[in-house]
Short mmCIF file of C-alpha atoms and ligand atoms in Angstrom, two decimals:
data_model
loop_
_atom_site.label_atom_id
_atom_site.label_comp_id
_atom_site.label_asym_id
_atom_site.label_seq_id
_atom_site.Cartn_x
_atom_site.Cartn_y
_atom_site.Cartn_z
CA MET A 1 -0.02 0.02 -0.03
CA SER A 2 1.38 3.16 -0.93
CA HIS A 3 1.30 6.32 1.61
CA GLN A 4 1.57 9.22 -0.70
CA ILE A 5 1.47 12.77 0.94
CA THR A 6 -1.23 14.81 -0.34
CA GLU A 7 -1.13 18.62 -0.07
CA LYS A 8 -3.75 21.12 -1.51
CA THR A 9 -3.30 24.47 -3.18
CA HIS A 10 -5.04 27.13 -5.31
CA VAL A 11 -2.66 27.53 -7.95
CA LEU A 12 0.14 25.06 -9.07
CA ILE A 13 2.73 26.25 -11.47
CA ILE A 14 4.64 23.69 -13.31
CA GLY A 15 8.01 25.07 -14.88
CA SER A 16 10.54 27.78 -13.92
CA GLY A 17 11.51 29.76 -16.86
CA PRO A 18 10.33 33.24 -17.23
CA ALA A 19 6.67 32.01 -17.98
CA GLY A 20 6.51 30.16 -14.82
CA TYR A 21 8.12 32.60 -12.46
CA THR A 22 6.10 35.80 -14.03
CA ALA A 23 3.06 33.74 -13.41
CA ALA A 24 4.16 33.20 -9.71
CA ILE A 25 5.04 36.77 -9.41
CA TYR A 26 1.29 37.73 -10.40
CA ALA A 27 -0.48 35.03 -8.63
CA ALA A 28 1.47 35.75 -5.53
CA ARG A 29 0.46 39.35 -5.77
CA ALA A 30 -3.06 38.45 -6.07
CA ASN A 31 -3.00 36.43 -3.08
CA MET A 32 -3.26 33.22 -4.56
CA LYS A 33 -0.49 31.51 -2.66
CA PRO A 34 1.14 29.85 -5.66
CA VAL A 35 3.29 26.90 -5.43
CA LEU A 36 5.75 26.42 -8.26
CA TYR A 37 7.96 23.40 -8.88
CA GLN A 38 10.92 24.30 -10.60
CA GLY A 39 11.37 20.92 -12.92
CA ILE A 40 14.37 19.22 -14.50
CA GLN A 41 16.25 22.53 -15.17
CA PRO A 42 15.32 25.11 -12.77
CA GLY A 43 15.34 28.73 -14.39
CA GLY A 44 14.66 26.83 -17.99
CA GLN A 45 16.46 27.23 -21.27
CA LEU A 46 18.09 30.98 -20.27
CA THR A 47 20.48 29.09 -17.92
CA ILE A 48 22.26 27.50 -20.93
CA THR A 49 22.67 30.77 -22.86
CA THR A 50 25.26 33.31 -21.75
CA GLU A 51 24.50 36.90 -22.18
CA VAL A 52 20.91 38.22 -22.81
CA GLU A 53 21.02 41.66 -24.36
CA ASN A 54 17.30 41.87 -25.69
CA TYR A 55 15.39 41.63 -22.21
CA PRO A 56 14.13 45.16 -21.56
CA GLY A 57 15.37 46.64 -18.55
CA TYR A 58 18.81 45.35 -18.46
CA PRO A 59 20.63 48.14 -20.31
CA GLU A 60 24.01 46.55 -20.09
CA GLY A 61 22.63 43.15 -20.68
CA ILE A 62 22.80 40.35 -18.30
CA GLN A 63 23.94 36.53 -18.20
CA GLY A 64 20.98 34.31 -18.47
CA PRO A 65 21.37 32.54 -15.35
CA GLU A 66 21.69 35.60 -13.39
CA MET A 67 18.68 36.75 -15.02
CA MET A 68 16.55 33.68 -13.92
CA ILE A 69 18.11 34.06 -10.27
CA HIS A 70 16.32 37.59 -10.36
CA PHE A 71 13.08 36.12 -11.64
CA GLU A 72 13.39 33.53 -8.71
CA LYS A 73 13.99 36.17 -6.22
CA GLN A 74 11.26 38.56 -7.18
CA ALA A 75 8.63 35.58 -7.03
CA THR A 76 9.84 34.49 -3.79
CA ARG A 77 9.91 38.05 -2.49
CA MET A 78 6.03 38.27 -3.43
CA GLY A 79 5.49 35.50 -1.50
CA ALA A 80 5.57 32.51 -4.10
CA ASP A 81 6.47 29.15 -2.68
CA ILE A 82 9.38 27.81 -4.95
CA ARG A 83 10.38 24.12 -4.79
CA TYR A 84 12.45 21.79 -6.33
CA GLY A 85 10.73 18.96 -7.92
CA LEU A 86 9.38 17.34 -11.14
CA ALA A 87 5.98 16.83 -12.13
CA THR A 88 5.80 13.38 -13.15
CA LYS A 89 1.71 12.75 -13.72
CA VAL A 90 -1.30 14.33 -14.02
CA ASP A 91 -5.08 13.67 -13.62
CA PHE A 92 -7.38 16.37 -14.78
CA SER A 93 -10.43 14.03 -14.92
CA GLN A 94 -11.95 16.17 -11.96
CA GLN A 95 -11.35 18.97 -9.59
CA PRO A 96 -9.59 19.37 -7.54
CA TYR A 97 -6.81 18.17 -10.10
CA LYS A 98 -4.07 16.04 -8.92
CA VAL A 99 -0.25 16.59 -9.98
CA TRP A 100 2.24 14.08 -8.79
CA ILE A 101 5.58 15.43 -7.92
CA ASP A 102 8.79 12.89 -8.22
CA ASP A 103 6.20 10.19 -8.40
CA GLU A 104 5.41 10.29 -4.70
CA LYS A 105 4.05 13.51 -3.69
CA ILE A 106 0.34 14.55 -5.00
CA ILE A 107 -0.79 18.30 -5.09
CA GLU A 108 -4.38 18.61 -5.19
CA THR A 109 -5.07 22.07 -6.96
CA ASP A 110 -7.88 24.14 -8.17
CA ALA A 111 -5.77 25.62 -11.21
CA VAL A 112 -2.70 24.64 -12.89
CA ILE A 113 -0.59 26.59 -14.93
CA ILE A 114 1.93 24.78 -17.56
CA CYS A 115 5.17 26.43 -18.07
CA THR A 116 7.13 23.40 -18.76
CA GLY A 117 9.00 25.10 -22.02
CA ALA A 118 10.46 23.26 -24.72
CA SER A 119 13.99 22.15 -25.38
CA ALA A 120 16.25 22.63 -28.27
CA LYS A 121 17.12 19.52 -30.18
CA TRP A 122 21.08 19.10 -30.48
CA LEU A 123 23.18 16.88 -32.97
CA GLY A 124 24.74 14.93 -30.14
CA LEU A 125 28.17 15.66 -31.01
CA PRO A 126 30.70 15.91 -28.04
CA SER A 127 32.23 19.21 -29.32
CA GLU A 128 28.77 20.68 -29.57
CA GLN A 129 28.44 20.19 -26.04
CA ARG A 130 31.78 21.14 -25.08
CA LEU A 131 31.48 24.49 -26.94
CA ASN A 132 28.05 24.99 -25.81
CA GLY A 133 27.83 28.80 -24.93
CA PHE A 134 31.33 29.15 -26.27
CA GLY A 135 30.05 29.89 -30.00
CA VAL A 136 27.69 27.05 -30.18
CA SER A 137 23.95 28.30 -29.78
CA ALA A 138 20.69 27.09 -30.55
CA CYS A 139 19.18 30.60 -30.85
CA ALA A 140 20.20 33.16 -33.50
CA VAL A 141 18.07 36.01 -32.17
CA CYS A 142 19.84 35.67 -28.78
CA ASP A 143 23.17 35.16 -29.86
CA GLY A 144 23.66 36.20 -33.26
CA PHE A 145 24.83 39.92 -32.62
CA PHE A 146 27.93 38.46 -30.91
CA PHE A 147 29.04 37.15 -34.42
CA LYS A 148 28.59 40.59 -36.05
CA GLY A 149 31.33 41.01 -38.94
CA LYS A 150 32.10 37.16 -38.65
CA GLU A 151 31.68 34.01 -40.30
CA VAL A 152 29.24 31.51 -38.89
CA ALA A 153 27.59 28.11 -39.72
CA ILE A 154 23.85 26.72 -39.01
CA VAL A 155 22.62 23.45 -39.35
CA GLY A 156 18.84 22.65 -40.15
CA ALA A 157 16.74 23.31 -43.26
CA GLY A 158 13.33 24.10 -41.63
CA ASP A 159 11.72 27.34 -41.28
CA THR A 160 13.73 28.21 -38.00
CA ALA A 161 16.96 27.43 -39.85
CA ALA A 162 15.97 29.55 -42.74
CA GLU A 163 14.85 32.49 -40.64
CA GLU A 164 17.79 32.47 -38.78
CA ALA A 165 20.09 32.00 -41.56
CA LEU A 166 18.48 35.19 -42.97
CA TYR A 167 18.97 37.00 -39.63
CA LEU A 168 22.37 36.15 -39.44
CA SER A 169 23.07 37.12 -42.95
CA LYS A 170 22.26 40.56 -41.95
CA LEU A 171 25.07 40.52 -39.32
CA CYS A 172 27.84 38.23 -40.41
CA THR A 173 29.94 38.04 -43.44
CA THR A 174 28.98 34.72 -44.56
CA VAL A 175 26.45 32.07 -43.30
CA HIS A 176 27.45 28.48 -43.98
CA MET A 177 24.48 26.60 -43.96
CA ILE A 178 24.66 22.78 -43.50
CA VAL A 179 21.69 20.79 -45.02
CA ARG A 180 21.53 17.17 -44.64
CA ARG A 181 19.24 16.43 -47.96
CA ASP A 182 19.28 17.68 -51.32
CA ALA A 183 15.98 19.93 -50.57
CA MET A 184 14.93 21.97 -47.70
CA ARG A 185 11.94 21.49 -45.60
CA ALA A 186 11.24 25.35 -45.08
CA SER A 187 8.39 26.95 -46.83
CA LYS A 188 8.84 28.21 -50.52
CA VAL A 189 9.19 31.65 -49.68
CA MET A 190 11.64 31.23 -47.15
CA GLN A 191 13.63 28.81 -49.19
CA GLU A 192 13.66 31.17 -52.03
CA ARG A 193 14.77 34.14 -49.64
CA VAL A 194 17.77 32.01 -48.26
CA LEU A 195 18.80 30.99 -52.20
CA ASN A 196 18.76 34.63 -53.24
CA THR A 197 20.85 35.84 -50.27
CA LEU A 198 24.48 36.19 -51.63
CA ASN A 199 26.20 35.66 -48.40
CA ILE A 200 24.35 32.48 -47.25
CA LYS A 201 26.53 29.35 -48.68
CA ILE A 202 24.47 26.19 -48.59
CA TYR A 203 26.30 22.71 -48.27
CA TRP A 204 23.49 20.32 -49.62
CA ASN A 205 23.60 16.39 -48.56
CA SER A 206 25.87 17.37 -45.72
CA GLU A 207 26.57 16.79 -41.98
CA THR A 208 28.60 18.50 -39.35
CA ASP A 209 31.49 15.98 -38.80
CA GLU A 210 32.98 18.12 -36.07
CA ILE A 211 32.85 21.53 -34.36
CA LEU A 212 36.51 22.71 -34.12
CA GLY A 213 38.29 24.49 -31.23
CA GLU A 214 39.05 23.95 -27.79
CA ASN A 215 37.59 26.75 -25.45
CA LYS A 216 35.92 28.50 -28.14
CA THR A 217 34.45 27.77 -31.66
CA GLU A 218 37.10 28.12 -34.40
CA GLY A 219 35.69 26.22 -37.39
CA VAL A 220 33.64 23.24 -38.41
CA ARG A 221 34.32 20.24 -40.31
CA ILE A 222 31.33 19.43 -42.68
CA LYS A 223 31.08 15.95 -44.50
CA ASN A 224 29.44 15.55 -47.68
CA ILE A 225 27.21 12.29 -47.01
CA LYS A 226 27.07 11.46 -50.90
CA THR A 227 30.69 11.69 -51.51
CA GLY A 228 32.33 11.32 -48.02
CA GLU A 229 34.45 14.66 -48.92
CA LYS A 230 35.28 16.78 -45.75
CA VAL A 231 36.02 20.55 -45.76
CA GLU A 232 37.11 22.55 -42.86
CA VAL A 233 35.47 26.11 -42.50
CA PRO A 234 36.87 28.75 -40.07
CA ILE A 235 33.76 30.17 -38.40
CA SER A 236 33.25 31.86 -34.81
CA GLY A 237 29.64 31.09 -34.27
CA PHE A 238 27.65 27.38 -34.99
CA PHE A 239 24.18 27.60 -34.80
CA VAL A 240 22.20 24.44 -34.35
CA ALA A 241 18.27 25.02 -35.81
CA ILE A 242 16.95 21.42 -36.24
CA GLY A 243 13.76 22.12 -34.19
CA HIS A 244 12.60 22.19 -30.52
CA GLN A 245 10.80 19.74 -28.50
CA PRO A 246 8.05 21.20 -26.13
CA ASN A 247 7.88 19.55 -22.66
CA SER A 248 4.49 18.23 -22.79
CA ASP A 249 4.51 14.39 -22.40
CA ILE A 250 3.04 14.10 -19.16
CA PHE A 251 -0.18 16.23 -20.43
CA LYS A 252 -0.68 13.83 -23.41
CA GLY A 253 -4.36 12.54 -23.56
CA TRP A 254 -5.60 15.41 -21.22
CA ILE A 255 -4.72 18.50 -23.10
CA ASP A 256 -5.22 19.51 -26.66
CA MET A 257 -1.58 19.48 -28.56
CA ASP A 258 -0.84 19.94 -32.28
CA GLU A 259 0.75 17.36 -34.15
CA THR A 260 4.32 18.19 -32.60
CA GLY A 261 3.03 18.30 -29.16
CA TYR A 262 2.68 21.99 -28.59
CA ILE A 263 -0.05 22.77 -26.19
CA ARG A 264 -2.98 24.59 -27.89
CA THR A 265 -4.32 27.51 -25.99
CA ILE A 266 -7.36 29.64 -26.88
CA PRO A 267 -6.00 32.60 -29.12
CA GLY A 268 -5.52 35.75 -27.14
CA THR A 269 -5.82 33.68 -23.76
CA SER A 270 -3.85 31.04 -21.96
CA LYS A 271 -6.79 28.75 -21.67
CA THR A 272 -6.53 25.12 -22.73
CA ASN A 273 -9.38 22.63 -23.31
CA ILE A 274 -9.42 21.96 -19.85
CA GLU A 275 -11.14 24.71 -17.55
CA GLY A 276 -8.87 25.81 -14.78
CA VAL A 277 -5.78 24.61 -16.67
CA PHE A 278 -3.50 27.20 -18.31
CA ALA A 279 -0.59 27.11 -20.23
CA ALA A 280 2.21 29.67 -20.87
CA GLY A 281 5.86 30.20 -22.47
CA ASP A 282 7.28 27.97 -25.11
CA VAL A 283 5.20 24.85 -24.23
CA GLN A 284 2.65 26.55 -26.11
CA ASP A 285 4.73 28.72 -28.62
CA LYS A 286 6.45 27.62 -31.53
CA ASN A 287 6.82 30.95 -33.17
CA TYR A 288 8.10 33.63 -30.89
CA ARG A 289 9.97 31.57 -28.14
CA GLN A 290 11.54 34.57 -26.48
CA ALA A 291 12.12 35.26 -22.74
CA VAL A 292 10.04 38.58 -22.81
CA THR A 293 7.00 36.84 -24.87
CA ALA A 294 7.17 33.82 -22.40
CA ALA A 295 7.14 36.21 -19.44
CA GLY A 296 4.15 37.89 -21.19
CA SER A 297 2.24 35.06 -21.46
CA GLY A 298 2.87 33.77 -17.79
CA CYS A 299 1.36 37.17 -16.90
CA MET A 300 -1.60 36.47 -19.08
CA ALA A 301 -1.99 32.93 -17.35
CA ALA A 302 -1.80 34.13 -13.72
CA LEU A 303 -4.47 36.81 -14.65
CA ASP A 304 -6.75 33.99 -16.50
CA ALA A 305 -6.29 31.90 -13.55
CA GLU A 306 -7.15 34.48 -10.99
CA ARG A 307 -10.35 35.25 -12.79
CA TYR A 308 -11.24 31.71 -13.09
CA LEU A 309 -10.74 30.89 -9.36
CA THR A 310 -12.70 34.16 -8.26
CA ALA A 311 -15.70 33.29 -10.91
CA LYS A 312 -15.48 29.76 -9.14
CA GLY A 313 -15.77 31.40 -5.65
CA LEU A 314 -12.36 29.63 -4.85
CA VAL A 315 -10.33 32.68 -3.74
P1 NDP B 1 11.42 21.71 -38.33
O1 NDP B 1 11.16 20.13 -37.75
O2 NDP B 1 10.32 21.95 -39.34
O3 NDP B 1 12.70 21.43 -39.20
C1 NDP B 1 13.85 20.58 -38.70
C2 NDP B 1 14.91 20.94 -39.78
O4 NDP B 1 16.16 20.38 -39.10
C3 NDP B 1 14.63 19.73 -40.88
O5 NDP B 1 15.34 20.65 -42.10
C4 NDP B 1 15.65 18.72 -40.53
O6 NDP B 1 16.16 17.96 -41.71
C5 NDP B 1 16.80 19.37 -39.96
N1 NDP B 1 16.76 18.34 -38.86
C6 NDP B 1 16.47 17.71 -37.91
N2 NDP B 1 17.46 16.95 -37.25
C7 NDP B 1 18.65 17.11 -37.88
C8 NDP B 1 19.71 16.52 -37.61
N3 NDP B 1 20.07 15.56 -36.63
N4 NDP B 1 20.89 16.98 -38.48
C9 NDP B 1 20.85 17.63 -39.25
N5 NDP B 1 19.64 18.45 -39.61
C10 NDP B 1 18.38 18.09 -38.89
O7 NDP B 1 11.74 22.50 -37.20
P2 NDP B 1 11.81 24.10 -37.34
O8 NDP B 1 12.25 24.48 -35.97
O9 NDP B 1 12.21 24.75 -38.38
O10 NDP B 1 9.94 24.61 -37.43
C11 NDP B 1 9.22 24.02 -36.59
C12 NDP B 1 7.92 24.30 -36.91
O11 NDP B 1 7.64 25.75 -36.58
C13 NDP B 1 7.27 24.23 -38.31
O12 NDP B 1 6.09 23.93 -38.56
C14 NDP B 1 7.81 25.63 -38.96
O13 NDP B 1 7.18 25.85 -40.31
C15 NDP B 1 7.20 26.49 -37.89
N6 NDP B 1 7.89 27.65 -38.10
C16 NDP B 1 7.40 28.90 -38.62
C17 NDP B 1 7.82 29.77 -38.77
C18 NDP B 1 7.22 30.85 -39.71
O14 NDP B 1 6.19 30.64 -40.25
N7 NDP B 1 7.79 32.22 -39.57
C19 NDP B 1 9.22 30.28 -38.05
C20 NDP B 1 9.98 29.30 -37.40
C21 NDP B 1 9.37 27.91 -37.34
P3 NDP B 1 14.95 17.06 -42.95
O15 NDP B 1 14.23 18.22 -43.61
O16 NDP B 1 15.72 16.43 -43.51
O17 NDP B 1 14.18 16.22 -41.86
#
């Protein structure tokens, strides 16, 4: 027989990126006594970036991990109950909803705000891991600026890769684009833009053999899959744009999602198909994916949750 601890909350926030912490700040200030579980990577994707220069309010820029400490401190100061722990299972069949933490504790809650984010997909090369944050990045909009006037490479051939290659082409001297097939997956219009941009050089049927450099990115060895031929290209930045994976697995079967696992919210709101369950940040946004947009949607979710609880007479 199991002896699971059960605890009751009004609002449970799952995830600790900009969306989760912002939802916590707003919910705490509205006296909803939110409990937030941080998940597997406290602070979220920003803790694996270096400098953030595009979040308003930091005129000198700030390191991603430090910014997330600020978010957490602010949420704590407002009275949010921030805890280590991973949500491992949910039951949204009836209220109060149940969320299992680390498979042992059950939180019963009137409202849930899902802010579990997304994770960038990586190639899986040791050099990619070693140089992550030292020239290797999964976000051109975040880090492209650091390579102004330099040569960079990008891997991927979807809309994100096309968009990011175009973005980088405006900052960098040459963008070496590594495409694994002889065609791009990106929409026609994006493909045409890429093909018509003179400083984007495409390597068809090619894969990344290795990213070169010890403590910083200095080059990439590109292998042609068909001929086996390898070329070394000097670069300062290496961008991986092969897609993201929303962290939504535990909600499958309960929450409506698109075919790639992104949670569907009612446009203009944070509402999901289940009353009282809201979603914010990258887990429901494959389009913008910025810290500031995630924070904004976290605010929306807290306000939606507050209205919901008030209408139900629960707070
Ligand atoms: P996609 O899944 O559409 O594309 C991923 C790309 O990465 C594909 O070209 C794929 O190659 C390649 N890839 C995957 N794994 C590897 C690997 N291990 N090595 C090398 N290449 C690899 O992801 P996106 O992030 O581009 O887009 C996600 C969704 O968001 C799409 O629906 C897209 O249309 C949408 N989107 C729309 C935008 C817009 O409309 N402005 C902007 C950005 C995204 P292959 O083709 O061979 O499978």
